[in-house]
Amino acid sequence: MMRFLINKSDCNSFEIDMISNAKIEGLLKPKSVETTQYGHYSLTYEEPVNSKKVKDLVNGNYYDINRYQDLLNKIIQLKIRLATYMLNSQNLNFSVDEVWYDSVTNDYQFIYLPGTKKDPLQELNFYRHIFIESPHIFDNDTKLLLELRHDSFDLNGFCALFHKKKKKKKSSGLWKFLLIPKEEPHSTLETKTIQKSRKSCLLHADDPTRFHEIHFHHNILGRSDECNIQIEDSSISRKHAVIYKKKLDFTLEDLDSSNGTFHNGQVIKGPVELVNGDKLQFGDKEFIFIL
């Protein structure tokens, strides 16, 4: 049994709801989420059945170069998946004692800790541990790469290095490919998806892969094709509500809709300021506001 305490002031209910209810491949779901009297969320996890810790696999010399490449590719895929669900991949727990591998499904299970402020080098230290602990696989150039990259470690580049090593036994000089600073960030699907997820939006509560971005200072929501945010649902008025945007401040106001606008379960009578994770309801449709 694993238990984590998260300060409620450091995260929002959206993250807690998402990791508790959404089925995200590669993410271990908490067995229970409780609120303590000291203002913390208490997240309890059960150790996955028939799975082994990555640390034990490394100590048992389980990995070869193909399995290492598979691990790195699955981490990249998980980060893209998290961005799709509006979750921050920096909140993944990279403790080698708390990452699991299921040989039946050939998948890894990570733990997501909402809103926690982690050591920026934690992920790199995870890679350093699993690679450097296997000196029979990697040469001195590769270990030098791990020592020098620090917080600018390029995970996509490391996968490219693996691909080259599989085709070419000698890797002399290959580590320079990753050590040379790049003028522009490496463009990948992961980078584009995460950048897109940072825009303010309304996330469908019943389907977190669907969302409506909030682009303008004056955003009208309703069924009409004249609305900035068009939602085709009979319970929503033609012009149902409006969201005002001023820099990083957002305000919600109902437009005399037939079925009302709700903010965190309460019908609104006037302008209401929005914060990250607010639950909004227009007619019968529920959304989560993402700042």
PDB file of C-alpha atoms in Angstrom:
ATOM      1  CA  MET A   1       0.000   0.000   0.000  1.00  0.00           C
ATOM      2  CA  MET A   2       1.315   3.455  -0.970  1.00  0.00           C
ATOM      3  CA  ARG A   3      -0.020   6.708   0.493  1.00  0.00           C
ATOM      4  CA  PHE A   4       0.661  10.273  -0.648  1.00  0.00           C
ATOM      5  CA  LEU A   5      -0.414  13.558   0.975  1.00  0.00           C
ATOM      6  CA  ILE A   6      -1.131  16.442  -1.410  1.00  0.00           C
ATOM      7  CA  ASN A   7      -1.714  19.976  -0.142  1.00  0.00           C
ATOM      8  CA  LYS A   8      -5.183  21.050  -1.339  1.00  0.00           C
ATOM      9  CA  SER A   9      -3.947  24.586  -1.995  1.00  0.00           C
ATOM     10  CA  ASP A  10      -1.380  23.242  -4.508  1.00  0.00           C
ATOM     11  CA  CYS A  11      -3.851  21.482  -6.826  1.00  0.00           C
ATOM     12  CA  ASN A  12      -7.446  21.655  -8.027  1.00  0.00           C
ATOM     13  CA  SER A  13     -10.367  19.254  -7.916  1.00  0.00           C
ATOM     14  CA  PHE A  14     -10.172  18.741 -11.702  1.00  0.00           C
ATOM     15  CA  GLU A  15      -6.875  16.837 -11.433  1.00  0.00           C
ATOM     16  CA  ILE A  16      -8.188  14.738  -8.549  1.00  0.00           C
ATOM     17  CA  ASP A  17     -11.400  13.893 -10.426  1.00  0.00           C
ATOM     18  CA  MET A  18      -9.503  13.054 -13.606  1.00  0.00           C
ATOM     19  CA  ILE A  19      -7.002  10.583 -12.113  1.00  0.00           C
ATOM     20  CA  SER A  20      -9.761   9.027  -9.978  1.00  0.00           C
ATOM     21  CA  ASN A  21     -12.361   8.515 -12.715  1.00  0.00           C
ATOM     22  CA  ALA A  22     -10.704   8.618 -16.149  1.00  0.00           C
ATOM     23  CA  LYS A  23      -9.186   5.412 -17.461  1.00  0.00           C
ATOM     24  CA  ILE A  24      -5.774   6.550 -18.691  1.00  0.00           C
ATOM     25  CA  GLU A  25      -3.518   3.834 -20.069  1.00  0.00           C
ATOM     26  CA  GLY A  26      -0.202   3.779 -18.223  1.00  0.00           C
ATOM     27  CA  LEU A  27      -1.551   5.579 -15.140  1.00  0.00           C
ATOM     28  CA  LEU A  28      -2.274   3.755 -11.879  1.00  0.00           C
ATOM     29  CA  LYS A  29      -5.661   4.760 -10.403  1.00  0.00           C
ATOM     30  CA  PRO A  30      -5.806   5.520  -6.663  1.00  0.00           C
ATOM     31  CA  LYS A  31      -7.772   3.049  -4.541  1.00  0.00           C
ATOM     32  CA  SER A  32      -9.121   5.908  -2.439  1.00  0.00           C
ATOM     33  CA  VAL A  33      -8.958   9.702  -2.237  1.00  0.00           C
ATOM     34  CA  GLU A  34      -9.768  11.291   1.123  1.00  0.00           C
ATOM     35  CA  THR A  35      -9.605  14.789   2.599  1.00  0.00           C
ATOM     36  CA  THR A  36      -7.727  15.134   5.893  1.00  0.00           C
ATOM     37  CA  GLN A  37      -8.494  17.567   8.694  1.00  0.00           C
ATOM     38  CA  TYR A  38      -5.185  19.329   7.997  1.00  0.00           C
ATOM     39  CA  GLY A  39      -6.142  20.455   4.477  1.00  0.00           C
ATOM     40  CA  HIS A  40      -4.583  17.645   2.439  1.00  0.00           C
ATOM     41  CA  TYR A  41      -5.774  15.122  -0.094  1.00  0.00           C
ATOM     42  CA  SER A  42      -4.746  11.615   0.945  1.00  0.00           C
ATOM     43  CA  LEU A  43      -4.187   9.382  -2.111  1.00  0.00           C
ATOM     44  CA  THR A  44      -3.868   5.657  -1.446  1.00  0.00           C
ATOM     45  CA  TYR A  45      -2.591   3.228  -4.080  1.00  0.00           C
ATOM     46  CA  GLU A  46      -2.387  -0.549  -4.097  1.00  0.00           C
ATOM     47  CA  GLU A  47       0.657  -2.218  -5.579  1.00  0.00           C
ATOM     48  CA  PRO A  48      -0.358  -3.703  -8.972  1.00  0.00           C
ATOM     49  CA  VAL A  49      -0.940  -7.458  -8.903  1.00  0.00           C
ATOM     50  CA  ASN A  50       1.590  -9.597 -10.806  1.00  0.00           C
ATOM     51  CA  SER A  51       3.736  -6.534 -11.542  1.00  0.00           C
ATOM     52  CA  LYS A  52       7.333  -5.812 -10.644  1.00  0.00           C
ATOM     53  CA  LYS A  53       9.083  -2.591  -9.702  1.00  0.00           C
ATOM     54  CA  VAL A  54      11.339  -1.149 -12.380  1.00  0.00           C
ATOM     55  CA  LYS A  55      14.100  -0.998  -9.756  1.00  0.00           C
ATOM     56  CA  ASP A  56      13.865  -4.784  -9.230  1.00  0.00           C
ATOM     57  CA  LEU A  57      13.957  -5.394 -12.972  1.00  0.00           C
ATOM     58  CA  VAL A  58      17.147  -3.347 -13.256  1.00  0.00           C
ATOM     59  CA  ASN A  59      18.754  -5.176 -10.331  1.00  0.00           C
ATOM     60  CA  GLY A  60      17.788  -8.480 -11.942  1.00  0.00           C
ATOM     61  CA  ASN A  61      19.426  -7.553 -15.275  1.00  0.00           C
ATOM     62  CA  TYR A  62      16.055  -7.824 -17.020  1.00  0.00           C
ATOM     63  CA  TYR A  63      16.693  -5.113 -19.574  1.00  0.00           C
ATOM     64  CA  ASP A  64      18.370  -5.265 -22.920  1.00  0.00           C
ATOM     65  CA  ILE A  65      18.556  -2.431 -25.427  1.00  0.00           C
ATOM     66  CA  ASN A  66      15.157  -3.286 -26.974  1.00  0.00           C
ATOM     67  CA  ARG A  67      13.382  -3.262 -23.618  1.00  0.00           C
ATOM     68  CA  TYR A  68      14.975   0.067 -22.712  1.00  0.00           C
ATOM     69  CA  GLN A  69      13.784   1.575 -25.973  1.00  0.00           C
ATOM     70  CA  ASP A  70      10.292   0.224 -25.307  1.00  0.00           C
ATOM     71  CA  LEU A  71      10.281   1.872 -21.860  1.00  0.00           C
ATOM     72  CA  LEU A  72      11.280   5.269 -23.250  1.00  0.00           C
ATOM     73  CA  ASN A  73       8.707   5.097 -26.051  1.00  0.00           C
ATOM     74  CA  LYS A  74       5.938   4.227 -23.571  1.00  0.00           C
ATOM     75  CA  ILE A  75       6.887   7.217 -21.401  1.00  0.00           C
ATOM     76  CA  ILE A  76       6.624   9.530 -24.420  1.00  0.00           C
ATOM     77  CA  GLN A  77       3.226   8.039 -25.322  1.00  0.00           C
ATOM     78  CA  LEU A  78       2.010   8.499 -21.729  1.00  0.00           C
ATOM     79  CA  LYS A  79       3.042  12.158 -21.741  1.00  0.00           C
ATOM     80  CA  ILE A  80       1.080  12.749 -24.942  1.00  0.00           C
ATOM     81  CA  ARG A  81      -1.909  10.945 -23.411  1.00  0.00           C
ATOM     82  CA  LEU A  82      -1.775  13.120 -20.278  1.00  0.00           C
ATOM     83  CA  ALA A  83      -1.691  16.297 -22.381  1.00  0.00           C
ATOM     84  CA  THR A  84      -4.826  15.114 -24.180  1.00  0.00           C
ATOM     85  CA  TYR A  85      -6.549  14.852 -20.799  1.00  0.00           C
ATOM     86  CA  MET A  86      -5.264  18.302 -19.761  1.00  0.00           C
ATOM     87  CA  LEU A  87      -2.893  16.827 -17.175  1.00  0.00           C
ATOM     88  CA  ASN A  88       0.686  18.002 -16.644  1.00  0.00           C
ATOM     89  CA  SER A  89       3.268  15.276 -17.318  1.00  0.00           C
ATOM     90  CA  GLN A  90       5.663  17.021 -14.922  1.00  0.00           C
ATOM     91  CA  ASN A  91       3.496  15.637 -12.105  1.00  0.00           C
ATOM     92  CA  LEU A  92       4.414  12.035 -12.922  1.00  0.00           C
ATOM     93  CA  ASN A  93       6.177  10.259 -10.076  1.00  0.00           C
ATOM     94  CA  PHE A  94       9.508   8.913 -11.349  1.00  0.00           C
ATOM     95  CA  SER A  95      10.593   7.194  -8.143  1.00  0.00           C
ATOM     96  CA  VAL A  96      12.157   3.876  -9.212  1.00  0.00           C
ATOM     97  CA  ASP A  97      10.369   2.187  -6.284  1.00  0.00           C
ATOM     98  CA  GLU A  98       6.954   3.358  -7.493  1.00  0.00           C
ATOM     99  CA  VAL A  99       7.011   2.627 -11.249  1.00  0.00           C
ATOM    100  CA  TRP A 100       5.678  -0.810 -12.161  1.00  0.00           C
ATOM    101  CA  TYR A 101       5.886  -3.182 -15.123  1.00  0.00           C
ATOM    102  CA  ASP A 102       3.206  -5.745 -16.014  1.00  0.00           C
ATOM    103  CA  SER A 103       4.682  -8.469 -18.196  1.00  0.00           C
ATOM    104  CA  VAL A 104       1.214  -9.758 -19.152  1.00  0.00           C
ATOM    105  CA  THR A 105       0.060  -6.496 -20.750  1.00  0.00           C
ATOM    106  CA  ASN A 106       3.607  -5.320 -21.547  1.00  0.00           C
ATOM    107  CA  ASP A 107       2.801  -1.951 -19.994  1.00  0.00           C
ATOM    108  CA  TYR A 108       4.216   0.351 -17.322  1.00  0.00           C
ATOM    109  CA  GLN A 109       2.167   1.900 -14.523  1.00  0.00           C
ATOM    110  CA  PHE A 110       3.064   5.367 -13.252  1.00  0.00           C
ATOM    111  CA  ILE A 111       1.555   7.419 -10.431  1.00  0.00           C
ATOM    112  CA  TYR A 112       0.333  10.980 -11.048  1.00  0.00           C
ATOM    113  CA  LEU A 113       0.646  13.348  -8.065  1.00  0.00           C
ATOM    114  CA  PRO A 114      -1.511  16.465  -8.683  1.00  0.00           C
ATOM    115  CA  GLY A 115      -0.020  19.887  -8.107  1.00  0.00           C
ATOM    116  CA  THR A 116       3.115  18.668  -6.377  1.00  0.00           C
ATOM    117  CA  LYS A 117       6.318  20.674  -6.721  1.00  0.00           C
ATOM    118  CA  LYS A 118       8.934  18.105  -7.627  1.00  0.00           C
ATOM    119  CA  ASP A 119      12.660  18.246  -8.092  1.00  0.00           C
ATOM    120  CA  PRO A 120      13.114  19.148 -11.801  1.00  0.00           C
ATOM    121  CA  LEU A 121      15.866  16.531 -11.996  1.00  0.00           C
ATOM    122  CA  GLN A 122      13.702  13.668 -10.694  1.00  0.00           C
ATOM    123  CA  GLU A 123      12.899  12.344 -14.170  1.00  0.00           C
ATOM    124  CA  LEU A 124      16.532  12.556 -15.281  1.00  0.00           C
ATOM    125  CA  ASN A 125      17.638  10.764 -12.106  1.00  0.00           C
ATOM    126  CA  PHE A 126      15.196   7.979 -13.015  1.00  0.00           C
ATOM    127  CA  TYR A 127      16.924   7.525 -16.390  1.00  0.00           C
ATOM    128  CA  ARG A 128      20.348   7.776 -14.829  1.00  0.00           C
ATOM    129  CA  HIS A 129      19.507   5.030 -12.369  1.00  0.00           C
ATOM    130  CA  ILE A 130      18.145   2.507 -14.854  1.00  0.00           C
ATOM    131  CA  PHE A 131      20.870   3.133 -17.440  1.00  0.00           C
ATOM    132  CA  ILE A 132      23.950   3.518 -15.270  1.00  0.00           C
ATOM    133  CA  GLU A 133      22.961   0.496 -13.196  1.00  0.00           C
ATOM    134  CA  SER A 134      23.351  -1.591 -16.365  1.00  0.00           C
ATOM    135  CA  PRO A 135      26.993  -1.004 -17.381  1.00  0.00           C
ATOM    136  CA  HIS A 136      27.065  -4.236 -19.378  1.00  0.00           C
ATOM    137  CA  ILE A 137      24.734  -2.658 -21.951  1.00  0.00           C
ATOM    138  CA  PHE A 138      25.912   0.913 -22.387  1.00  0.00           C
ATOM    139  CA  ASP A 139      29.315   2.307 -23.192  1.00  0.00           C
ATOM    140  CA  ASN A 140      31.178   5.206 -21.590  1.00  0.00           C
ATOM    141  CA  ASP A 141      29.899   7.696 -24.163  1.00  0.00           C
ATOM    142  CA  THR A 142      26.299   6.975 -23.182  1.00  0.00           C
ATOM    143  CA  LYS A 143      27.030   7.273 -19.470  1.00  0.00           C
ATOM    144  CA  LEU A 144      28.796  10.567 -20.130  1.00  0.00           C
ATOM    145  CA  LEU A 145      25.656  11.772 -21.879  1.00  0.00           C
ATOM    146  CA  LEU A 146      23.570  10.998 -18.803  1.00  0.00           C
ATOM    147  CA  GLU A 147      25.986  12.853 -16.542  1.00  0.00           C
ATOM    148  CA  LEU A 148      26.144  16.016 -18.673  1.00  0.00           C
ATOM    149  CA  ARG A 149      22.611  16.569 -19.937  1.00  0.00           C
ATOM    150  CA  HIS A 150      21.116  17.521 -16.536  1.00  0.00           C
ATOM    151  CA  ASP A 151      17.746  19.308 -16.813  1.00  0.00           C
ATOM    152  CA  SER A 152      17.958  19.593 -20.613  1.00  0.00           C
ATOM    153  CA  PHE A 153      17.847  15.821 -21.134  1.00  0.00           C
ATOM    154  CA  ASP A 154      16.264  15.094 -24.517  1.00  0.00           C
ATOM    155  CA  LEU A 155      14.054  12.014 -24.193  1.00  0.00           C
ATOM    156  CA  ASN A 156      13.133  11.997 -27.892  1.00  0.00           C
ATOM    157  CA  GLY A 157      16.803  12.292 -28.774  1.00  0.00           C
ATOM    158  CA  PHE A 158      17.680   9.387 -26.550  1.00  0.00           C
ATOM    159  CA  CYS A 159      15.167   7.229 -28.419  1.00  0.00           C
ATOM    160  CA  ALA A 160      16.831   8.281 -31.669  1.00  0.00           C
ATOM    161  CA  LEU A 161      20.189   7.280 -30.195  1.00  0.00           C
ATOM    162  CA  PHE A 162      18.803   3.832 -29.380  1.00  0.00           C
ATOM    163  CA  HIS A 163      17.529   3.421 -32.901  1.00  0.00           C
ATOM    164  CA  LYS A 164      21.003   4.161 -34.273  1.00  0.00           C
ATOM    165  CA  LYS A 165      22.701   1.848 -31.772  1.00  0.00           C
ATOM    166  CA  LYS A 166      20.486  -1.045 -32.879  1.00  0.00           C
ATOM    167  CA  LYS A 167      21.711  -0.591 -36.462  1.00  0.00           C
ATOM    168  CA  LYS A 168      25.310   0.197 -35.616  1.00  0.00           C
ATOM    169  CA  LYS A 169      27.382  -1.582 -32.993  1.00  0.00           C
ATOM    170  CA  LYS A 170      29.908   1.215 -32.555  1.00  0.00           C
ATOM    171  CA  SER A 171      28.408   4.422 -31.120  1.00  0.00           C
ATOM    172  CA  SER A 172      31.552   6.540 -31.006  1.00  0.00           C
ATOM    173  CA  GLY A 173      30.598  10.194 -31.179  1.00  0.00           C
ATOM    174  CA  LEU A 174      26.838   9.544 -31.139  1.00  0.00           C
ATOM    175  CA  TRP A 175      26.485  11.140 -27.702  1.00  0.00           C
ATOM    176  CA  LYS A 176      27.494  14.492 -29.267  1.00  0.00           C
ATOM    177  CA  PHE A 177      24.216  14.426 -31.158  1.00  0.00           C
ATOM    178  CA  LEU A 178      22.420  15.037 -27.860  1.00  0.00           C
ATOM    179  CA  LEU A 179      25.000  17.239 -26.162  1.00  0.00           C
ATOM    180  CA  ILE A 180      25.012  19.961 -28.829  1.00  0.00           C
ATOM    181  CA  PRO A 181      22.511  22.687 -27.783  1.00  0.00           C
ATOM    182  CA  LYS A 182      19.657  23.239 -30.205  1.00  0.00           C
ATOM    183  CA  GLU A 183      18.620  26.767 -31.179  1.00  0.00           C
ATOM    184  CA  GLU A 184      14.955  25.780 -31.318  1.00  0.00           C
ATOM    185  CA  PRO A 185      13.083  23.230 -29.187  1.00  0.00           C
ATOM    186  CA  HIS A 186      12.661  19.785 -30.702  1.00  0.00           C
ATOM    187  CA  SER A 187       9.312  19.768 -32.509  1.00  0.00           C
ATOM    188  CA  THR A 188       7.326  16.618 -31.620  1.00  0.00           C
ATOM    189  CA  LEU A 189       3.703  15.638 -31.318  1.00  0.00           C
ATOM    190  CA  GLU A 190       4.151  15.712 -27.545  1.00  0.00           C
ATOM    191  CA  THR A 191       5.383  19.332 -27.578  1.00  0.00           C
ATOM    192  CA  LYS A 192       2.559  20.493 -29.853  1.00  0.00           C
ATOM    193  CA  THR A 193      -0.092  18.710 -27.802  1.00  0.00           C
ATOM    194  CA  ILE A 194       1.156  20.092 -24.482  1.00  0.00           C
ATOM    195  CA  GLN A 195       1.361  23.613 -25.875  1.00  0.00           C
ATOM    196  CA  LYS A 196      -2.196  23.300 -27.133  1.00  0.00           C
ATOM    197  CA  SER A 197      -3.409  22.039 -23.758  1.00  0.00           C
ATOM    198  CA  ARG A 198      -2.106  25.182 -22.015  1.00  0.00           C
ATOM    199  CA  LYS A 199      -4.789  27.390 -23.602  1.00  0.00           C
ATOM    200  CA  SER A 200      -7.807  28.235 -21.450  1.00  0.00           C
ATOM    201  CA  CYS A 201     -10.781  26.076 -22.365  1.00  0.00           C
ATOM    202  CA  LEU A 202     -14.033  24.412 -21.343  1.00  0.00           C
ATOM    203  CA  LEU A 203     -13.520  20.662 -20.986  1.00  0.00           C
ATOM    204  CA  HIS A 204     -16.481  18.293 -21.457  1.00  0.00           C
ATOM    205  CA  ALA A 205     -16.964  16.553 -18.093  1.00  0.00           C
ATOM    206  CA  ASP A 206     -18.202  13.332 -19.735  1.00  0.00           C
ATOM    207  CA  ASP A 207     -15.443  13.232 -22.348  1.00  0.00           C
ATOM    208  CA  PRO A 208     -12.154  14.947 -21.394  1.00  0.00           C
ATOM    209  CA  THR A 209     -10.775  14.568 -24.925  1.00  0.00           C
ATOM    210  CA  ARG A 210     -13.329  17.176 -26.133  1.00  0.00           C
ATOM    211  CA  PHE A 211     -12.907  20.846 -25.255  1.00  0.00           C
ATOM    212  CA  HIS A 212     -13.670  24.379 -26.455  1.00  0.00           C
ATOM    213  CA  GLU A 213     -10.812  26.886 -26.376  1.00  0.00           C
ATOM    214  CA  ILE A 214     -11.493  30.408 -25.092  1.00  0.00           C
ATOM    215  CA  HIS A 215      -9.801  32.779 -27.539  1.00  0.00           C
ATOM    216  CA  PHE A 216     -11.532  36.154 -27.301  1.00  0.00           C
ATOM    217  CA  HIS A 217     -12.249  38.883 -24.772  1.00  0.00           C
ATOM    218  CA  HIS A 218     -15.996  38.342 -25.236  1.00  0.00           C
ATOM    219  CA  ASN A 219     -16.999  34.672 -25.667  1.00  0.00           C
ATOM    220  CA  ILE A 220     -20.697  33.869 -26.128  1.00  0.00           C
ATOM    221  CA  LEU A 221     -21.747  30.260 -25.518  1.00  0.00           C
ATOM    222  CA  GLY A 222     -24.911  28.745 -26.987  1.00  0.00           C
ATOM    223  CA  ARG A 223     -26.556  26.781 -29.826  1.00  0.00           C
ATOM    224  CA  SER A 224     -26.497  29.594 -32.369  1.00  0.00           C
ATOM    225  CA  ASP A 225     -23.863  29.544 -35.096  1.00  0.00           C
ATOM    226  CA  GLU A 226     -23.181  33.176 -34.145  1.00  0.00           C
ATOM    227  CA  CYS A 227     -21.657  32.045 -30.828  1.00  0.00           C
ATOM    228  CA  ASN A 228     -17.900  31.867 -30.262  1.00  0.00           C
ATOM    229  CA  ILE A 229     -18.461  28.609 -28.372  1.00  0.00           C
ATOM    230  CA  GLN A 230     -21.187  26.662 -30.153  1.00  0.00           C
ATOM    231  CA  ILE A 231     -22.736  23.693 -28.330  1.00  0.00           C
ATOM    232  CA  GLU A 232     -25.546  21.848 -30.066  1.00  0.00           C
ATOM    233  CA  ASP A 233     -27.802  20.644 -27.271  1.00  0.00           C
ATOM    234  CA  SER A 234     -31.542  21.226 -26.838  1.00  0.00           C
ATOM    235  CA  SER A 235     -31.137  22.159 -23.158  1.00  0.00           C
ATOM    236  CA  ILE A 236     -28.871  25.088 -24.088  1.00  0.00           C
ATOM    237  CA  SER A 237     -30.315  28.412 -25.262  1.00  0.00           C
ATOM    238  CA  ARG A 238     -29.317  30.001 -28.554  1.00  0.00           C
ATOM    239  CA  LYS A 239     -27.242  32.528 -26.593  1.00  0.00           C
ATOM    240  CA  HIS A 240     -26.918  30.956 -23.171  1.00  0.00           C
ATOM    241  CA  ALA A 241     -23.994  32.593 -21.350  1.00  0.00           C
ATOM    242  CA  VAL A 242     -20.893  34.710 -21.878  1.00  0.00           C
ATOM    243  CA  ILE A 243     -17.322  34.381 -20.632  1.00  0.00           C
ATOM    244  CA  TYR A 244     -15.314  37.596 -20.420  1.00  0.00           C
ATOM    245  CA  LYS A 245     -11.536  37.335 -20.672  1.00  0.00           C
ATOM    246  CA  LYS A 246      -9.163  40.048 -19.451  1.00  0.00           C
ATOM    247  CA  LYS A 247      -5.565  38.839 -19.439  1.00  0.00           C
ATOM    248  CA  LEU A 248      -5.672  35.924 -16.960  1.00  0.00           C
ATOM    249  CA  ASP A 249      -8.988  36.923 -15.370  1.00  0.00           C
ATOM    250  CA  PHE A 250     -12.193  35.213 -16.516  1.00  0.00           C
ATOM    251  CA  THR A 251     -15.784  36.103 -15.621  1.00  0.00           C
ATOM    252  CA  LEU A 252     -18.934  34.079 -16.357  1.00  0.00           C
ATOM    253  CA  GLU A 253     -22.395  35.608 -16.772  1.00  0.00           C
ATOM    254  CA  ASP A 254     -25.762  34.092 -17.711  1.00  0.00           C
ATOM    255  CA  LEU A 255     -27.690  35.624 -20.641  1.00  0.00           C
ATOM    256  CA  ASP A 256     -31.227  35.009 -19.338  1.00  0.00           C
ATOM    257  CA  SER A 257     -31.072  31.401 -20.501  1.00  0.00           C
ATOM    258  CA  SER A 258     -34.085  29.104 -20.235  1.00  0.00           C
ATOM    259  CA  ASN A 259     -32.426  26.383 -18.138  1.00  0.00           C
ATOM    260  CA  GLY A 260     -29.882  28.459 -16.232  1.00  0.00           C
ATOM    261  CA  THR A 261     -26.123  28.503 -15.739  1.00  0.00           C
ATOM    262  CA  PHE A 262     -24.516  26.798 -12.744  1.00  0.00           C
ATOM    263  CA  HIS A 263     -21.145  27.451 -11.101  1.00  0.00           C
ATOM    264  CA  ASN A 264     -19.890  24.632  -8.861  1.00  0.00           C
ATOM    265  CA  GLY A 265     -23.459  23.430  -8.405  1.00  0.00           C
ATOM    266  CA  GLN A 266     -24.990  26.853  -7.672  1.00  0.00           C
ATOM    267  CA  VAL A 267     -27.167  28.753 -10.133  1.00  0.00           C
ATOM    268  CA  ILE A 268     -25.606  32.136 -10.920  1.00  0.00           C
ATOM    269  CA  LYS A 269     -27.566  35.395 -10.653  1.00  0.00           C
ATOM    270  CA  GLY A 270     -24.828  37.769 -11.784  1.00  0.00           C
ATOM    271  CA  PRO A 271     -21.169  37.850 -12.907  1.00  0.00           C
ATOM    272  CA  VAL A 272     -18.969  35.135 -11.327  1.00  0.00           C
ATOM    273  CA  GLU A 273     -15.165  35.001 -11.393  1.00  0.00           C
ATOM    274  CA  LEU A 274     -13.722  31.719 -12.643  1.00  0.00           C
ATOM    275  CA  VAL A 275     -10.726  29.821 -11.299  1.00  0.00           C
ATOM    276  CA  ASN A 276      -8.943  26.751 -12.604  1.00  0.00           C
ATOM    277  CA  GLY A 277     -10.986  23.562 -12.090  1.00  0.00           C
ATOM    278  CA  ASP A 278     -14.398  25.219 -11.662  1.00  0.00           C
ATOM    279  CA  LYS A 279     -17.334  22.974 -12.584  1.00  0.00           C
ATOM    280  CA  LEU A 280     -19.796  24.711 -14.913  1.00  0.00           C
ATOM    281  CA  GLN A 281     -23.192  23.574 -16.165  1.00  0.00           C
ATOM    282  CA  PHE A 282     -25.163  25.058 -19.048  1.00  0.00           C
ATOM    283  CA  GLY A 283     -28.587  23.443 -19.273  1.00  0.00           C
ATOM    284  CA  ASP A 284     -27.870  19.707 -18.957  1.00  0.00           C
ATOM    285  CA  LYS A 285     -24.257  19.901 -20.192  1.00  0.00           C
ATOM    286  CA  GLU A 286     -21.427  19.881 -17.649  1.00  0.00           C
ATOM    287  CA  PHE A 287     -17.944  21.321 -18.222  1.00  0.00           C
ATOM    288  CA  ILE A 288     -14.718  21.951 -16.334  1.00  0.00           C
ATOM    289  CA  PHE A 289     -12.991  25.295 -16.711  1.00  0.00           C
ATOM    290  CA  ILE A 290      -9.257  25.010 -17.397  1.00  0.00           C
ATOM    291  CA  LEU A 291      -7.149  28.144 -16.968  1.00  0.00           C
TER     292      LEU A 291
END
